[in-house]
Amino acid sequence: MRTKSTKQNKINVVTLGCSKNVYDSEVLMGQLKANGKNVVHEDPEDDGNIVVINTCGFIGKAKEESVDTILHYAQRKEAGEVDKVFVTGCLSERYKPDLEQEITNVDQYFGTHDLPNLLKVLEADYKHELIGERLTTTPQHYAYLKIAEGCDRPCSFCAIPLMRGKHKSTPIEELVIEATKLAESGIKEIMLIAQDLTYYGLDIYKKRALADLLKELVKVEGIEWIRLHYAFPSGFPMDVLDVMRDEPKVCNYLDIPLQHINTEILKSMKRGTTHEKTTNLIHKFREYVPNMAIRTTLIVGYPGETEEQFQELKDWVEEMRFERLGAFEYSHEENTGAYVLEDDVPADVKFRRVNEIMEVQSQISWELNQEKIGKTFRCLFDRKDGEYYYGRTEFDSPDVDNDVIVDAREHYIKLGEFIDIEIYDAGDFDLYGTPTVKQERPVPLNKRKK
């Protein structure tokens, strides 16, 4: 028999999926804190008696993880270990009727635009004046800054518009306020995220205004790195490259998912570009900003992808030598444009093609990293794990790109600080270095002179 827990109300927010979900959870937690609520984020020690699960519904594996997490907490509720379970986010937006029917032990499901209603059931009021007030869950020196919600692109493989709605830009002045508050809290690096950065401003300024936004953000004192994630190749605003080249705070880094290179597949994907246009765009990037690091993602196994089309993609990866690249298997998602096509590439073929692409990229990454040996880079250090410190250059984003590794047995590094590191060795995806200037270890309190 289920019994109600005797714990005092503590709200545990569990986040699944991408950085945009992380941002949404932080906004939710900021609102809850402003209402005087006791809120934690995935606290392993005491996860609270009320659970809010912010789900992902993008592709098959992400949906499975979300469902498994919901079932886990529904079972804990049945066992009396938690009192209430609420579900929000993309999976809930996309499959709410099905979830309500299949997992009935959840108190309530909410969509991606239901924050005020979610707060209401948590006995909190939505405070419109809290621009930029978030409880960041990332390390204390970097944070995500979501500059727009939703997407207007018609990509045939993507379910994001079904879950996030139409593109809606956040005004520049609000983003500057938010960045300023982040800087005041100690944040030194902000990563601009959206479903499509390059569309920013078209809805509210009637022009692509990403460059205008960057020019205002670089004025924020305390912010030293600004990084761009999730740009779209079609209609890319080239004035962004001018700002990247001229403003030291804007990292020479661009995350631009290209998805494929075969023109027929790009047309079926409704990407609005071709092999030739995509290649020319990458050449222009490198011409404008010669030391730019380009990150991209590719999809293999799209319906109808032949061995010849895959080989074209593989050859192109070898030719373009991207600094950072990820490859993923196509996921056949209901209600998308491609769902009417036959998912005819076998799973084992998709798996093989991903591995072949990543083998090529591993070699490219190794070769590019070898060129860094003997050079010195300004690095930001995120964490210490065991006997090593892990940091990043401006060409690397956290969790997805290369690490700069320093031996903690020989050197002391203060986390969240920029340090010049000389690289002495390199692997496929890691750089190994030593500080050019020695940092003194802090004296323990019990050994300090009275």
GROMACS .gro file of C-alpha atoms in nm, residues 13 15 21-31 41 54 133-138 142-144 182:
model
   25
   13VAL     CA    1   1.395   1.897  -1.165
   15THR     CA    2   1.649   1.735  -1.737
   21ASN     CA    3   1.604   2.182  -2.233
   22VAL     CA    4   1.878   2.265  -1.984
   23TYR     CA    5   1.798   2.633  -2.034
   24ASP     CA    6   1.423   2.574  -1.988
   25SER     CA    7   1.485   2.384  -1.665
   26GLU     CA    8   1.700   2.669  -1.537
   27VAL     CA    9   1.423   2.920  -1.609
   28LEU     CA   10   1.171   2.695  -1.429
   29MET     CA   11   1.403   2.664  -1.129
   30GLY     CA   12   1.459   3.040  -1.120
   31GLN     CA   13   1.086   3.099  -1.111
   41HIS     CA   14   1.847   1.982  -1.003
   54ASN     CA   15   1.178   1.785  -1.856
  133GLU     CA   16   1.677   3.516  -1.347
  134ARG     CA   17   1.780   3.153  -1.378
  135LEU     CA   18   1.929   2.890  -1.154
  136THR     CA   19   2.213   2.775  -1.379
  137THR     CA   20   2.294   2.404  -1.366
  138THR     CA   21   2.617   2.426  -1.566
  142TYR     CA   22   2.968   2.910  -1.847
  143ALA     CA   23   2.600   2.912  -1.938
  144TYR     CA   24   2.365   2.875  -2.232
  182LEU     CA   25   2.497   3.597  -1.592
   0.00000   0.00000   0.00000
